[in-house]
Amino acid sequence: MKRILKCVRCGREYPVDAPRYRCNCGGLLDVALKKENSDDFSSIKDVWRKRRCSNKAIDQSGVWRFRELVYDFNEDEIVTFPEGKTNLYKIPSALLDVDSAFVKHEGENPTGSFKDRGMTIGISFAKKLGYKMVICASTGNTSASLAAYAARAGLKAVVFIPDGKIAFGKLSQALAYGAKTLQIQGDFDDAMKAVQEIAAKHRIYLLNSLNPIRLEGQKTIMIHTLEQLGWNVPDWFVLPGGNLGNTTAFGKALMELKEFGIIEKVPHLAVIQAENANPFYRAYKNGFKEFEPVKAETIATAIRIGNPVNYEKAKRSIEFTKGVVEQVSDAEIMLAKSEIDKLGIGCEPASAASLAGAKKLREKGIIKKGDSVVMLLTGNLLKDPGATTDFNLGKLNIPEAMPNAPEKIGNSPEEIEKRIKEILGER
Ligand SMILES: *Cc1c(COP(=O)(O)O)cnc(C)c1O
Ligand SMILES: [Zn+2]
């Protein structure tokens, strides 16, 4: 496979290991894949499947198992845990009134979010290019992932996080894995701006999803899910949208799978934003004629982003898949999260935007009863213990909520016996 960085705005090309994050014209870059004669995809699905039986990390990884469409590293160049061995769960139709609904749980990755799928290639790339230090701006999960992979690779990591509003699970990871953590007096969008300026001036590798290399790893969320469905392509793939890295990566994965003859049908992407962090939704609503950043606010901190860097490429994904963009309120997000949590699966708030949005699209009749739907869960329940406990303590002022607060009980056998009998009798 030949790989080259290509500007999505003007088409200018650069070597894949340039390294650069934008074209001279300011446009975003893609890793363009060009098939060579030696690339034979006629039995690739078999090759991918068989690798699961291997004991090598490169074959076990749910990213590197699909390496033909990711990157061609030598085995010893790859920094992996290995990641991407995540499950796809069928969920009851009581949650979403369609014939078949699944959740793909990327919270089952080594650091608890899908960011690991991008970080394994990103950190491997940084190492190969000889960088000593990596950097990112993060609402939390990117910093947790970057910190872990940098530690594994022996690289220095610096992460910029917004002032306040970072979930404790994520912050504790970045600190524990040893990243230098700089809390900037501003929001995510300010942090994102700052790291781009710093990375342009110093020899530091930037690992936000602005970096097109990272998205090559995130494409495997789509590839892996389709494999788990036995290559029966669903009608819908629903995902939360923040910086729109996944939206970009999934569209690109689908274009390539189609071009290389690995799939025939393409699912519609449905990107879900929080109501008060909805610049992509607004742009979609005006036919992508105008894009205007917003000041973002939502309980789903992972998608609390008002100026998504991947806008240009994400738009292409919606157009290619004839997709849609929807918005949901924080209350809808937390109620949907509670439903996913009660299945014993669980997720962090941003992930539940997938189910909340799918419900809305189903009510509007955009998703049909006979459709098959995959919803992406982006992060683990333990990432944001604050939001989960506040919900279950009834602190979020959501009238429809059914909290599950701990009860105080006296330490006497009689009292305990009485309460247990009541619970036994409860339905
Ligand atoms: C990063 C992240 C998102 C947002 O993904 P984008 O690719 O930036 O749109 C959503 N949910 C979780 C849990 C995340 O960590
Ligand atoms: Zn350009």
JSON list of N, CA, C and O in Angstrom, two decimals, residues 64 238 289:
[
{"chain": "A", "resi": 64, "resn": "TRP", "atom": "N", "xyz": [-4.00, -3.61, 14.98]},
{"chain": "A", "resi": 64, "resn": "TRP", "atom": "CA", "xyz": [-2.94, -4.10, 14.09]},
{"chain": "A", "resi": 64, "resn": "TRP", "atom": "C", "xyz": [-3.33, -5.36, 13.35]},
{"chain": "A", "resi": 64, "resn": "TRP", "atom": "O", "xyz": [-2.72, -5.72, 12.35]},
{"chain": "A", "resi": 238, "resn": "VAL", "atom": "N", "xyz": [-24.29, 4.83, 14.85]},
{"chain": "A", "resi": 238, "resn": "VAL", "atom": "CA", "xyz": [-24.57, 6.06, 15.60]},
{"chain": "A", "resi": 238, "resn": "VAL", "atom": "C", "xyz": [-23.43, 6.35, 16.56]},
{"chain": "A", "resi": 238, "resn": "VAL", "atom": "O", "xyz": [-23.00, 5.45, 17.31]},
{"chain": "A", "resi": 289, "resn": "LYS", "atom": "N", "xyz": [-23.58, 25.02, 4.75]},
{"chain": "A", "resi": 289, "resn": "LYS", "atom": "CA", "xyz": [-23.19, 26.25, 4.05]},
{"chain": "A", "resi": 289, "resn": "LYS", "atom": "C", "xyz": [-22.29, 27.09, 4.94]},
{"chain": "A", "resi": 289, "resn": "LYS", "atom": "O", "xyz": [-21.39, 27.76, 4.46]}
]
